[in-house]
Each structure stands twice: as structure tokens, then as C-alpha cells.
Coordinates of C-alpha atoms in Angstrom, one line a residue:
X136 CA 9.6 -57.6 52.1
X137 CA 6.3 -58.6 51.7
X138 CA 4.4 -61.3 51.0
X139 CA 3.1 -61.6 47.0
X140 CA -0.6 -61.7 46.9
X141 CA -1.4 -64.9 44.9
X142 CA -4.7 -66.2 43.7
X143 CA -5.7 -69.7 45.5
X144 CA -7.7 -72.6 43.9
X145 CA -11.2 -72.0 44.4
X146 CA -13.8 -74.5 43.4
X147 CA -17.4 -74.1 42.9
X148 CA -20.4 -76.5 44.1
X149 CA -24.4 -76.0 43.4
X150 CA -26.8 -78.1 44.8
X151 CA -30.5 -77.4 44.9
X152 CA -30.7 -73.7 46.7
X153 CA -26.9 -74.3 47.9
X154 CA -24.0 -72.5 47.3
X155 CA -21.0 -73.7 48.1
X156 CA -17.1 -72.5 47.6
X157 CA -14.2 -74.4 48.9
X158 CA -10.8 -72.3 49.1
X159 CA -7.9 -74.6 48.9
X160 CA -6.2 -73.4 52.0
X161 CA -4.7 -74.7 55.2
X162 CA -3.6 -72.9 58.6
X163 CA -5.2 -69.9 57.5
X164 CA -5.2 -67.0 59.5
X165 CA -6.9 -63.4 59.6
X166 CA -9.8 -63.8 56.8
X167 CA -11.2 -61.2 55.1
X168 CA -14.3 -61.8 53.6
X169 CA -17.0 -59.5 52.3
X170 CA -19.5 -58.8 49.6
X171 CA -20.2 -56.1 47.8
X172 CA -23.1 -56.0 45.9
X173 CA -22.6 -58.7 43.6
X174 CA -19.3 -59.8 44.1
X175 CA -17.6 -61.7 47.1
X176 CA -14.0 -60.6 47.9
X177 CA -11.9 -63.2 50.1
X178 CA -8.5 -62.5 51.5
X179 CA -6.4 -64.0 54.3
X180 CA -3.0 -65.4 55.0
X181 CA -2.3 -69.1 54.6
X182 CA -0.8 -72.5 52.7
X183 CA -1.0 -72.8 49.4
X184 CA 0.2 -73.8 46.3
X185 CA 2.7 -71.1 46.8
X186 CA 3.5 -71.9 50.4
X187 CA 2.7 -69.6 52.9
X188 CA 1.6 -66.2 51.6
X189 CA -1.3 -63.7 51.1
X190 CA -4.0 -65.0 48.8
X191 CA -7.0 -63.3 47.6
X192 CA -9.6 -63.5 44.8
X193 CA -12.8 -61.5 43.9
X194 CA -15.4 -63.3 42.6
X195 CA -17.9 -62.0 40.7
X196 CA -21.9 -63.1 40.4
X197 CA -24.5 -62.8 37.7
X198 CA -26.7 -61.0 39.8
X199 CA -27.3 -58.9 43.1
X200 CA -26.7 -60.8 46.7
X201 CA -29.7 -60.2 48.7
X202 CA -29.2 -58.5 52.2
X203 CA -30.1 -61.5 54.1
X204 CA -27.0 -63.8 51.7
X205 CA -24.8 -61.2 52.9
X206 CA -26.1 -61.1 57.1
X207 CA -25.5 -65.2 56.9
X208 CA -22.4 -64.7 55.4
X209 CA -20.9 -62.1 58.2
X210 CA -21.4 -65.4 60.5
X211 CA -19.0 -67.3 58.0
X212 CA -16.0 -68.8 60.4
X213 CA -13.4 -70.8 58.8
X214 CA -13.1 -74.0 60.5
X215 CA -10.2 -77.0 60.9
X216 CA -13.0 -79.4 60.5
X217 CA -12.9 -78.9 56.8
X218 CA -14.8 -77.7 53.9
X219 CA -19.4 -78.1 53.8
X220 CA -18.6 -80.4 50.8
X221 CA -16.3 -82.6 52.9
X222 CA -18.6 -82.2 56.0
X223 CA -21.2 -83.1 53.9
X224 CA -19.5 -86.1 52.3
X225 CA -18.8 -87.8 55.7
X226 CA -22.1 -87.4 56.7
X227 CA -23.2 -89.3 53.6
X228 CA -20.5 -91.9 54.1
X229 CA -21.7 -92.3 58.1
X230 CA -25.1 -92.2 56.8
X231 CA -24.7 -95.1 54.0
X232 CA -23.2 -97.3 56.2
X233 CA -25.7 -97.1 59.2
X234 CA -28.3 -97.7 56.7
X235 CA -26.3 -101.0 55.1
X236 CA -25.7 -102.6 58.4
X237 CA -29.6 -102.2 59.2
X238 CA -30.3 -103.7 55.8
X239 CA -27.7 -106.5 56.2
X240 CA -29.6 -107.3 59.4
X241 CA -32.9 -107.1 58.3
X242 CA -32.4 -108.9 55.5
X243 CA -30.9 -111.2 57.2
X244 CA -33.9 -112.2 59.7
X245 CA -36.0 -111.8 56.5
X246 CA -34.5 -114.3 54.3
X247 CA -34.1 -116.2 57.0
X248 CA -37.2 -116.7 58.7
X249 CA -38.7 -117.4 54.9
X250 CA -36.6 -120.1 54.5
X251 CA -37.3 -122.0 57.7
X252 CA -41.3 -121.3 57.0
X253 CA -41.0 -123.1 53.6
X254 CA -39.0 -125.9 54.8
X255 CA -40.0 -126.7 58.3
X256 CA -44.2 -124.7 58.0
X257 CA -45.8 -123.4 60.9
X258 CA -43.5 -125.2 63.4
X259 CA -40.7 -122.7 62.4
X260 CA -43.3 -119.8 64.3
X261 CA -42.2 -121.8 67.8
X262 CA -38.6 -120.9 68.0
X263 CA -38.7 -117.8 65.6
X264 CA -37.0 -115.7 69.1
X265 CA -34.6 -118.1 69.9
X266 CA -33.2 -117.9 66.3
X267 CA -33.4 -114.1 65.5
X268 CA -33.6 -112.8 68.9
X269 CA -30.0 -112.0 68.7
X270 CA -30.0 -109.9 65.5
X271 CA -33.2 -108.3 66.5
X272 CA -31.8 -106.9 69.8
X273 CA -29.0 -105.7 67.6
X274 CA -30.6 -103.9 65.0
X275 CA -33.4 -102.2 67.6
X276 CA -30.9 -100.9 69.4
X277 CA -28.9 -99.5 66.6
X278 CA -31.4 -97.8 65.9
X279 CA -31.6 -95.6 68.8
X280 CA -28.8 -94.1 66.6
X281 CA -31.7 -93.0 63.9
X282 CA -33.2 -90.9 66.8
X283 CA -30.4 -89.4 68.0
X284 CA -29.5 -88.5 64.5
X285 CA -33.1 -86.7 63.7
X286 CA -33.0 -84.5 67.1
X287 CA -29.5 -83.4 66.5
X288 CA -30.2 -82.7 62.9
X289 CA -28.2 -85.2 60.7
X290 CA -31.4 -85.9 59.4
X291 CA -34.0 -84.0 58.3
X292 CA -37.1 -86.1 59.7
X293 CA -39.1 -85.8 62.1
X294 CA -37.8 -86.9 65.9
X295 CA -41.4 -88.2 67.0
X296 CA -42.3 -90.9 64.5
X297 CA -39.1 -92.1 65.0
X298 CA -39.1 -92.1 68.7
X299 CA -42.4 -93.6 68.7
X300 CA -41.4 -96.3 66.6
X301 CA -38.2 -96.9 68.9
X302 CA -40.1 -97.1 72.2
X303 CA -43.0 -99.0 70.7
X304 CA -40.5 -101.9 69.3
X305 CA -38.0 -101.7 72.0
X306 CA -40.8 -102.4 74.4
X307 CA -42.3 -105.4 72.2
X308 CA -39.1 -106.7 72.6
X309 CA -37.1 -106.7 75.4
X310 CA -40.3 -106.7 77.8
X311 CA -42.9 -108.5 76.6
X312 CA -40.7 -111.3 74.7
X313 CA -37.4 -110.6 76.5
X314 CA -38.4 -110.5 79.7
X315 CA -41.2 -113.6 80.0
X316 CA -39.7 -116.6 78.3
X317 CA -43.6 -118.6 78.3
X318 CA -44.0 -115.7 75.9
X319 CA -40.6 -116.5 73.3
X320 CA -42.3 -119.8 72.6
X321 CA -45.5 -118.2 71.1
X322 CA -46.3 -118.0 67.0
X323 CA -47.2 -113.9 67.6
X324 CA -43.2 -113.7 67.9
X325 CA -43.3 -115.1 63.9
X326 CA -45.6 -112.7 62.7
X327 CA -44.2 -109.4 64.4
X328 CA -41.1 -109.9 63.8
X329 CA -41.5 -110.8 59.9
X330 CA -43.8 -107.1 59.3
X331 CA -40.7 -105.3 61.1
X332 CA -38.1 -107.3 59.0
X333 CA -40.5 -106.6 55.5
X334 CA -40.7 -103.2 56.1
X335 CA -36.9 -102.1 56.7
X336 CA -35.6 -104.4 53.6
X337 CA -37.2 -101.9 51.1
X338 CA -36.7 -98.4 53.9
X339 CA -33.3 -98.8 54.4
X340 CA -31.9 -99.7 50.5
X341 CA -34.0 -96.5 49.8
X342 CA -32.4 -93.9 52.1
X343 CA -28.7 -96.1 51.0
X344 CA -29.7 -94.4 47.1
X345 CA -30.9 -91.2 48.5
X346 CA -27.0 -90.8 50.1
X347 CA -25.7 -91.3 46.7
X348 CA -28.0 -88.8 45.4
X349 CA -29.8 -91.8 43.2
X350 CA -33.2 -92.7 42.9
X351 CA -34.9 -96.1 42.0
X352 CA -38.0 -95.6 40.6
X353 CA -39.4 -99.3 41.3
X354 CA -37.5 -99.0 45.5
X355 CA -39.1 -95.8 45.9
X356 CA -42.7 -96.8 45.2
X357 CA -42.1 -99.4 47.4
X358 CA -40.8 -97.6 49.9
X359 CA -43.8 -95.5 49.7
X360 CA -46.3 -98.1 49.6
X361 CA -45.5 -101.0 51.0
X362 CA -46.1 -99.4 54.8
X363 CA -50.1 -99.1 54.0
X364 CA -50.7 -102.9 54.9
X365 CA -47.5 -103.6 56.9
X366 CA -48.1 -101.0 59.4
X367 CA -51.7 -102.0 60.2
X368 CA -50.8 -105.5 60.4
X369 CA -47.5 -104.7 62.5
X370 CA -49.4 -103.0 65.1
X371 CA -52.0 -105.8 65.3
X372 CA -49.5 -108.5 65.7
X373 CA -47.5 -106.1 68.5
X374 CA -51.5 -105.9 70.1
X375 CA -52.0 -109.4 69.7
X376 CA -48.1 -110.2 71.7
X377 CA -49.8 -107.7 74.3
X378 CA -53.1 -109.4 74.7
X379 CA -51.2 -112.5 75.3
X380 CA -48.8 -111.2 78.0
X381 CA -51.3 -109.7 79.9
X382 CA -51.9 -113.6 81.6
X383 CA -48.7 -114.7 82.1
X384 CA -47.7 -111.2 83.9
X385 CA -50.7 -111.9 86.4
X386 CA -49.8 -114.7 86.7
X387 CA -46.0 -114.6 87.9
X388 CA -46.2 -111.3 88.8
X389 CA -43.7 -109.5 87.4
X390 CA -43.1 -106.1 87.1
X391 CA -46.1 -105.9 89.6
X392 CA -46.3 -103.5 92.7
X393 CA -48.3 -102.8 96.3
X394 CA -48.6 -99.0 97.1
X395 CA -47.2 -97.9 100.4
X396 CA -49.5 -97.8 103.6
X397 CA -52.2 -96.4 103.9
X398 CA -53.2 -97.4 100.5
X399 CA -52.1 -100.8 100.2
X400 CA -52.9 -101.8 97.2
X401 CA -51.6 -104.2 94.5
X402 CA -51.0 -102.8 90.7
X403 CA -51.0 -105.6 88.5
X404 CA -48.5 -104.9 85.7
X405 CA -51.5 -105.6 83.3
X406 CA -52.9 -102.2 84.3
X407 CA -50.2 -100.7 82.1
X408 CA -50.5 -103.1 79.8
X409 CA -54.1 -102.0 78.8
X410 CA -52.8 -98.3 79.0
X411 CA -50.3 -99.3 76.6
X412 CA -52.8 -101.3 74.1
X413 CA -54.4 -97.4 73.7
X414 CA -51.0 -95.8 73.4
X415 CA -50.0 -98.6 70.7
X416 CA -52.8 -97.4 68.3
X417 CA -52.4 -93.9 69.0
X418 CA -48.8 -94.2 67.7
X419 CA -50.0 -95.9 64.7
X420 CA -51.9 -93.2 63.6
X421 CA -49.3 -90.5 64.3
X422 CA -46.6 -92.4 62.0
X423 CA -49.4 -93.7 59.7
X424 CA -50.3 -89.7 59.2
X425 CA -46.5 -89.3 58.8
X426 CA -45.9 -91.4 56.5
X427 CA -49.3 -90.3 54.6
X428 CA -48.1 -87.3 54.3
X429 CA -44.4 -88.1 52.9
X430 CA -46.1 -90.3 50.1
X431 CA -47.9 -87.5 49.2
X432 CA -45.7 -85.2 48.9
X433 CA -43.5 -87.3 47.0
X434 CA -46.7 -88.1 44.2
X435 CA -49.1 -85.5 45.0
X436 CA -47.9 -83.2 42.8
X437 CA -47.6 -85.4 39.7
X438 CA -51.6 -85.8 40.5
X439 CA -52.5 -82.4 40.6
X440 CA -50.7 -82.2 36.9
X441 CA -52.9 -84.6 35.4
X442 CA -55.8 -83.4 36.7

């Protein structure tokens, strides 16, 4: 005898340019699907409301699916995984809470190293590493995460301001204060790590809305804004930390080399140093172009409009 064909639950989700249709289905096997002309027929064995049987459903649209719908939809595979919406969901939820635990961190540091400046003044710029040196190393390694997440396509921005911004940090911080401790005693430590710690508190809360599809109006412009003097004045203080090193590593002599005979001869780490103090304002200007160009994309148009 065989199998009634019975209509499954089928639910409908539009988003932007998105389409997306979730069949209420489990272990389903041998799936028929195909469009023709404007309407979608679907057709395959699986579990159900009514157990295990043959469920189909023709769905119709208001107007004509264009060739190139119906090419992407030939590549359609049904997968274990789940449904886009779910998919999409746990990315979200993966999403929110990387951006909370970097905004618990930074806010942390933050809040922190105000309150220690308005009780204890500029004495608190001393030990400023061997208080937040800890959740610093944390959070700037974590965020190798953010990097990994734009070249593999969780995110949609852009993988070189964000590897920039990684190597640039991650080298502030583990070399030229983690590495020398005559340098962990010094003010700069204060001043670079308070413009990293300002400009994440209002970055991450901002992409922690955009995952719930919100958007504060007052968090946005802030987010959009505040980078115009922080960036500048990051980059000087992470110059100024470099300038300073460049001493000490002569000095001990760490990190320097002598090239194999013949040659013989002695590159100071320094050398790189300098290298790097041309590299540091090069990547300024490629994220401050980035960013430029996110701002005005996000108020450009309401400019044009007035004018």
C-alpha cells in the first residue's frame, strides 16, 4: 500500500533581498524540488506530523522566478545541520556573546583605570600594566577570533583592517610592554591602553544591537564618530611606547642579531623598530579610510537628500 501524500508545515521568512522557507521535516530522504515558472514544487519522503510518509506542497509566487533564482536553487541540498533561519540564529547567538565578553572586558579596564586616575591622579599611569595587563592579554587575544571570523565569512567586514589592527596591538603588547619590563613602569602604558579600552566600549555594544536586528540611534553615532580623535591619538600613544623602547632594546639587547660570516654584522632590534614606526601610520590610514568610508555610507546618503 502506499504511503498517503500529506502536506507538511511550511513556514515563510523575508529579510531584506532573502527568502527563506523552512519545511518541518526530519530524516528526509529523496527530495524533489523544482520550479516552474512561478511556483516552487517540493516533494520527498520524511517525519512529519503524520510520521513517516510522502509530503509535498506547491507553492505558488506573485510573480515570475528569474533564471538565475532557479540555477541557485538546483544547488539546494538538504542538510542535518538544520534550517538557514536556525543557522542563522546560532550565528547571532555566537556572535552576541563574543561581542559581550569583549565589552565586559573592556569596560572593565575602562571603568577601572577612571577610577584609579580620579582617586590616586597621575601616579595611577605607573602601574596601569601590572593592573590591566591581565585582562588586556585576554581580550587581544580573543580577538584573533574577530579575524578568523571576517576571512571565513561569519562577518561581512573586511579581513585587513582587522588584521592590521590585531598585529598592530598584539605587537604593542606583548613585545614592547610584555617583553621589557623597564617599559610596564612607563605613563605611555596609561594612555594606550585607555584609547583602546574608549574605543571598544561604544564598538562592541553596537554590533551586540546589530545581532538583535536593533539600532540605537545615540550608540550608533558614537560608534561612527568617536574613532575620528581616538584613532589619531591611539596611534600616537602606540608611536610614543615605540620611541621609548627603542633605548631600552639597545640597551639590553634583546631581540638583537649578528649575521653569519662573512658579513658579521650586528642588527640592533631598533632597526625594526623604526621600520615599524612607518608601518604603524600606514595602518592608520588604511583603517582610518575604512572606517571613513563605513561612516559614510551609513550618513552619506541622508546628506545627499538634503542637499
Amino acid at each position: 500500500m502506499e504511503n498517503q501524500v500529506l502536506t507538511p508545515h511550511v513556514y515563510w521568512a523575508q529579510r531584506h533581498r532573502e527568502l527563506y522557507l523552512r519545511v518541518e521535516l526530519s530524516d528526509v530522504q529523496n527530495p524533489a524540488i523544482s520550479i516552474t515558472e512561478n511556483v516552487l514544487h517540493f516533494k520527498a519522503q520524511g517525519h512529519g506530523a503524520k510520521g513517516d510518509n510522502v509530503y509535498e506542497f506547491h507553492l505558488e509566487f506573485l510573480d515570475l522566478v528569474k533564471p538565475e533564482e532557479e540555477e541557485r536553487l538546483n544547488k539546494l541540498r538538504l542538510e542535518s545541520q538544520g534550517s538557514p533561519e536556525t543557522l542563522i540564529s546560532l550565528k547571532k547567538g555566537y556572535l552576541f556573546m563574543y561581542n559581550l565578553v569583549q565589552f565586559l572586558g573592556f569596560s572593565w579596564m575602562f571603568v577601572n583605570m577612571t577610577v584609579r586616575f580620579f582617586i590616586l591622579g597621575k601616579e595611577s599611569f605607573y602601574d596601569t600594566f601590572h593592573t590591566m595587563a591581565d585582562m588586556m592579554y585576554f581580550c587581544q587575544m580573543l580577538s584573533v577570533v574577530e579575524t578568523i571570523n571576517a576571512a571565513i565569512g561569519v562577518t561581512k567586514s573586511p579581513v585587513m583592517p582587522s588584521l592590521i589592527q590585531l598585529l598592530g596591538r598584539n605587537f604593542i603588547l606583548f613585545i614592547i610592554f610584555g617583553t621589557m619590563e623597564e617599559m610596564q613602569n612607563k605613563a605611555v602604558v596609561f594612555f594606550v591602553f585607555y584609547t583602546w579600552s574608549t574605543i571598544e566600549i561604544f564598538r562592541y555594544p553596537f554590533y551586540m544591537l546589530y545581532c538583535l536586528d536593533m539600532d540605537w540611534k545615540v550608540l550608533t553615532w558614537l560608534r561612527y564618530t568617536v574613532w575620528i580623535p581616538l584613532y589619531p591619538l591611539g596611534c600616537l600613544a602606540e608611536a610614543v611606547s615605540v620611541i621609548q623602547s627603542i633605548p631600552v632594546f639597545n640597551e639590553t639587547g634583546r631581540f638583537s642579531f649578528t649575521l653569519p660570516y662573512p658579513v658579521k654584522i650586528k642588527v640592533r632590534f631598533s632597526f625594526f623598530l623604526q621600520i615599524y614606526l612607518i608601518l604603524l601610520f600606514l595602518g592608520l590610514y588604511i583603517n582610518f579610510r575604512h572606517l571613513y568610508k563605513q561612516r559614510r555610507r551609513r550618513y552619506g546618503q541622508k546628506k545627499k537628500k538634503i542637499n
